[in-house]
CSV table of C-alpha atoms in Angstrom, one decimal:
chain,number,residue,atom,x,y,z
A,29,MET,CA,8.9,18.1,14.3
A,30,ASN,CA,6.4,18.3,17.0
A,31,ARG,CA,5.2,15.3,19.1
A,32,SER,CA,1.8,14.6,17.1
A,33,GLY,CA,3.7,14.9,13.9
A,34,ARG,CA,6.2,12.2,15.0
A,35,SER,CA,3.4,9.8,16.1
A,36,ARG,CA,1.7,10.2,12.7
A,37,GLU,CA,4.8,9.6,10.8
A,38,LEU,CA,5.0,6.1,12.6
A,39,SER,CA,1.4,5.3,12.3
A,40,TRP,CA,1.2,2.5,9.6
A,41,SER,CA,-0.9,-0.1,10.9
A,42,ILE,CA,-2.5,-2.2,8.1
A,43,SER,CA,-6.0,-2.3,9.8
A,44,ASP,CA,-5.6,1.5,10.2
A,45,ARG,CA,-6.8,1.2,13.8
A,46,THR,CA,-4.4,3.9,14.8
A,47,SER,CA,-6.1,6.6,12.6
A,48,ARG,CA,-6.5,9.8,14.2
A,49,ASP,CA,-10.0,10.6,12.6
A,50,LYS,CA,-11.3,14.0,12.6
A,51,ARG,CA,-14.6,14.2,14.4
A,52,THR,CA,-17.3,16.7,14.4
A,53,PRO,CA,-17.3,18.7,17.9
A,54,GLY,CA,-20.4,17.7,19.8
A,55,ALA,CA,-20.9,14.5,17.8
A,56,GLN,CA,-20.5,12.6,21.1
A,57,GLY,CA,-18.1,10.0,19.3
A,58,ARG,CA,-20.2,9.4,16.5
A,59,THR,CA,-18.6,8.9,13.0
A,60,ARG,CA,-20.1,10.8,10.3
A,61,PRO,CA,-21.1,9.1,6.9
A,62,ASP,CA,-18.2,10.7,5.0
A,63,GLU,CA,-15.7,9.6,7.7
A,64,GLN,CA,-17.1,5.9,7.5
A,65,VAL,CA,-16.5,6.0,3.7
A,66,ALA,CA,-13.1,7.4,4.1
A,67,ARG,CA,-12.2,4.6,6.7
A,68,ALA,CA,-13.5,2.1,4.5
A,69,LEU,CA,-11.5,3.3,1.5
A,70,SER,CA,-8.3,3.2,3.8
A,71,ARG,CA,-8.8,-0.3,4.7
A,72,ALA,CA,-9.8,-1.6,1.3
A,73,LEU,CA,-6.8,0.1,-0.2
A,74,GLY,CA,-4.4,-0.2,2.6
A,75,PRO,CA,-0.8,-1.4,2.0
A,76,LEU,CA,-1.2,-5.2,2.2
A,77,PRO,CA,-4.7,-5.3,0.0
A,78,SER,CA,-2.9,-3.2,-2.5
A,79,THR,CA,0.1,-5.2,-2.8
A,80,VAL,CA,-1.9,-8.5,-3.0
A,81,LEU,CA,-4.0,-7.0,-5.8
A,82,ALA,CA,-0.8,-6.1,-7.7
A,83,THR,CA,0.3,-9.6,-7.6
A,84,VAL,CA,-2.8,-10.7,-9.0
A,85,VAL,CA,-2.7,-8.1,-11.9
A,86,ALA,CA,0.9,-8.8,-12.6
A,87,ALA,CA,0.2,-12.6,-12.8
A,88,TRP,CA,-2.7,-12.0,-15.0
A,89,ALA,CA,-0.8,-9.7,-17.4
A,90,GLY,CA,1.6,-12.7,-17.9
A,91,GLY,CA,-0.4,-14.2,-20.5
A,92,PRO,CA,-3.3,-16.7,-20.9
A,93,ASP,CA,-1.1,-19.9,-20.7
A,94,GLY,CA,-1.6,-21.1,-17.2
A,95,ARG,CA,-2.8,-17.7,-16.1
A,96,LEU,CA,-4.8,-19.2,-13.0
A,97,GLY,CA,-2.0,-21.2,-11.9
A,98,ALA,CA,0.3,-18.2,-12.3
A,99,VAL,CA,-2.1,-16.1,-10.2
A,100,ALA,CA,-2.4,-18.8,-7.5
A,101,THR,CA,1.3,-19.3,-7.2
A,102,THR,CA,2.2,-15.5,-7.1
A,103,VAL,CA,-0.5,-14.5,-4.6
A,104,GLY,CA,0.5,-17.5,-2.4
A,105,LEU,CA,4.1,-16.6,-2.6
A,106,PHE,CA,4.1,-12.6,-2.2
A,107,ALA,CA,1.0,-12.4,0.0
A,108,GLY,CA,2.2,-15.4,2.2
A,109,ALA,CA,5.6,-13.7,2.7
A,110,ALA,CA,4.0,-10.2,3.5
A,111,VAL,CA,1.5,-11.6,6.0
A,112,LEU,CA,4.5,-13.6,7.6
A,113,ALA,CA,6.8,-10.7,7.8
A,114,LEU,CA,4.1,-8.5,9.5
A,115,ALA,CA,3.4,-11.4,11.9
A,116,LEU,CA,7.0,-11.7,12.9
A,117,VAL,CA,7.2,-7.8,13.6
A,118,ARG,CA,4.1,-8.0,15.7
A,119,LEU,CA,5.5,-11.0,17.6
A,120,VAL,CA,8.8,-9.6,18.2
A,121,GLY,CA,7.6,-6.0,18.9
A,122,GLY,CA,4.1,-6.6,20.4
A,123,PRO,CA,0.9,-4.7,19.8
A,124,GLY,CA,1.3,-1.5,18.0
A,125,SER,CA,4.6,-2.3,16.6
A,126,VAL,CA,3.5,-2.5,12.9
A,127,THR,CA,4.8,0.9,12.0
A,128,ARG,CA,6.3,2.0,8.6
A,129,ARG,CA,9.9,2.0,9.9
A,130,ARG,CA,9.7,-1.4,11.4
A,131,ALA,CA,7.4,-3.2,8.9
A,132,VAL,CA,8.7,-2.3,5.6
A,133,PRO,CA,12.4,-3.6,5.9
A,134,TRP,CA,11.0,-7.1,7.0
A,135,VAL,CA,8.4,-7.2,4.2
A,136,LEU,CA,11.0,-6.2,1.6
A,137,ALA,CA,13.3,-9.0,2.8
A,138,ALA,CA,10.4,-11.5,2.9
A,139,GLU,CA,9.5,-10.5,-0.6
A,140,LEU,CA,13.0,-11.0,-2.0
A,141,VAL,CA,12.9,-14.6,-0.6
A,142,ALA,CA,9.5,-15.0,-2.3
A,143,LEU,CA,10.9,-13.6,-5.7
A,144,ALA,CA,13.8,-16.2,-5.5
A,145,VAL,CA,11.3,-19.0,-4.9
A,146,GLY,CA,9.0,-17.5,-7.7
A,147,ALA,CA,12.0,-17.5,-10.0
A,148,VAL,CA,12.7,-21.1,-9.6
A,149,LEU,CA,9.0,-21.9,-10.0
A,150,GLY,CA,8.9,-19.8,-13.2
A,151,VAL,CA,6.7,-16.9,-12.3
A,152,PRO,CA,5.8,-14.6,-15.4
A,153,ASP,CA,8.3,-11.8,-16.2
A,154,GLU,CA,5.5,-9.3,-15.3
A,155,VAL,CA,5.8,-10.4,-11.7
A,156,VAL,CA,9.2,-9.7,-11.6
A,157,ARG,CA,8.5,-6.3,-13.0
A,158,ALA,CA,5.8,-5.7,-10.3
A,159,PHE,CA,8.2,-6.7,-7.6
A,160,ALA,CA,10.7,-4.2,-8.8
A,161,ALA,CA,8.1,-1.6,-8.7
A,162,TYR,CA,6.9,-2.3,-5.2
A,163,PHE,CA,10.5,-2.6,-3.9
A,164,ALA,CA,11.2,0.7,-5.1
A,165,THR,CA,8.0,1.8,-3.7
A,166,GLY,CA,9.0,0.4,-0.3
A,167,LEU,CA,12.4,2.4,-0.3
A,168,VAL,CA,10.4,5.4,-1.2
A,169,ALA,CA,8.1,4.9,1.6
A,170,LEU,CA,10.9,4.5,4.1
A,171,ALA,CA,12.7,7.5,2.7
A,172,GLY,CA,9.4,9.6,2.9
A,173,ALA,CA,8.5,8.6,6.4
A,174,ARG,CA,9.9,11.8,8.0
A,175,ARG,CA,7.9,14.0,5.7
A,176,ASN,CA,4.8,11.6,6.3
A,177,VAL,CA,4.4,10.8,2.5
A,178,SER,CA,1.5,8.7,2.1
A,179,ALA,CA,2.4,5.0,2.3
A,180,HIS,CA,-1.3,4.2,1.3
A,181,GLY,CA,-1.2,6.5,-1.7
A,182,LEU,CA,2.4,5.0,-2.8
A,183,LEU,CA,1.3,1.3,-2.8
A,184,ALA,CA,-2.3,2.0,-4.3
A,185,GLY,CA,-0.6,4.3,-6.7
A,186,THR,CA,1.8,1.6,-7.9
A,187,LEU,CA,-1.2,-0.8,-8.5
A,188,VAL,CA,-2.9,1.8,-10.6
A,189,GLY,CA,0.4,2.5,-12.5
A,190,LEU,CA,0.7,-1.1,-13.4
A,191,LEU,CA,-3.1,-1.3,-14.4
A,192,LEU,CA,-2.4,1.7,-16.6
A,193,GLY,CA,0.4,0.0,-18.5
A,194,TRP,CA,-1.0,-3.4,-18.8
A,195,PHE,CA,-4.9,-2.7,-18.7
A,196,PRO,CA,-5.3,1.0,-19.6
A,197,GLY,CA,-9.3,0.8,-19.3
A,198,VAL,CA,-9.1,-0.6,-15.9
A,199,GLY,CA,-6.2,1.6,-15.0
A,200,ALA,CA,-8.4,4.8,-15.9
A,201,ALA,CA,-11.0,3.7,-13.5
A,202,GLY,CA,-8.4,3.0,-11.0
A,203,VAL,CA,-7.3,6.7,-11.2
A,204,VAL,CA,-10.6,7.8,-10.0
A,205,VAL,CA,-10.5,5.2,-7.0
A,206,LEU,CA,-7.0,6.4,-6.2
A,207,ALA,CA,-8.3,10.1,-6.1
A,208,ALA,CA,-11.0,8.9,-3.6
A,209,LEU,CA,-8.2,7.3,-1.6
A,210,VAL,CA,-6.2,10.6,-1.5
A,211,TRP,CA,-9.3,12.4,-0.1
A,212,ALA,CA,-10.0,9.7,2.3
A,213,ARG,CA,-6.6,9.9,3.8
A,214,VAL,CA,-6.7,13.7,4.1
A,215,ARG,CA,-10.2,13.4,5.5
A,216,LEU,CA,-9.0,11.1,8.3
A,217,GLY,CA,-6.5,13.6,9.2
A,218,GLN,CA,-3.5,11.2,8.3
A,219,HIS,CA,-2.0,13.4,5.7
A,220,THR,CA,-2.0,16.8,4.2
A,221,VAL,CA,-3.3,17.2,0.6
A,222,ALA,CA,0.3,17.5,-0.6
A,223,GLN,CA,1.6,14.4,1.3
A,224,ALA,CA,-1.3,12.2,0.0
A,225,VAL,CA,-1.0,13.7,-3.6
A,226,VAL,CA,2.8,13.2,-3.7
A,227,GLY,CA,2.5,9.6,-2.6
A,228,ALA,CA,-0.2,8.7,-5.1
A,229,ALA,CA,1.8,10.3,-8.0
A,230,VAL,CA,5.0,8.7,-7.2
A,231,GLY,CA,3.3,5.4,-6.9
A,232,VAL,CA,1.6,5.7,-10.3
A,233,LEU,CA,4.9,6.8,-11.8
A,234,LEU,CA,6.8,3.7,-10.4
A,235,GLY,CA,4.1,1.3,-11.3
A,236,PHE,CA,3.8,2.6,-14.9
A,237,VAL,CA,7.5,2.7,-15.6
A,238,ALA,CA,7.6,-0.8,-14.5
A,239,THR,CA,5.4,-2.0,-17.3
A,240,LEU,CA,7.4,-0.2,-20.2
A,241,GLY,CA,8.7,-2.6,-22.6
A,242,SER,CA,6.6,-5.5,-21.2
A,243,GLY,CA,4.6,-7.8,-23.5
A,244,GLY,CA,1.7,-7.7,-21.1
């Protein structure tokens, strides 16, 4: 693997600040409209936003009884754990340390703690299913780092898979948004078409499988 490929493999900043955008020659640093759209999509559907949205979806799918309370508890636990883990990675490693290889193990460990606390608090079964899907997604993200499989696609795809299982109408719209994200990652030069599509497809599969047999 050449040096540029190695750098791209490790680039997993949540803010996407390390993107190697493709710019038009002679544009004198100006960002084209399509690049602006691609950057906005990458930020809106980055790993952390996708995971937080998935916790909302899972808690909402748990049923009408205490639904808002379940959403608040779930988001507080899992989003809080993820943010804390990323903050610790940055604190220990310094600026630029939030890479896939460094961040994912910390986030998975923090989410395990959040799940244990959630089990005591009685989070819905759907939340446990979503956690299992995202835990598997995290492992795939680590395994696919060397081949630069899209982490954005994996995590957003898992969200879409959960939606397809629990809220098919919304999930169908999510597929369209996911396709736009795949385009965005390729447009920004972060992945090849194959890397982005494989990440999204595997994510959708993991998310949808997690919903099978659920009462959501």
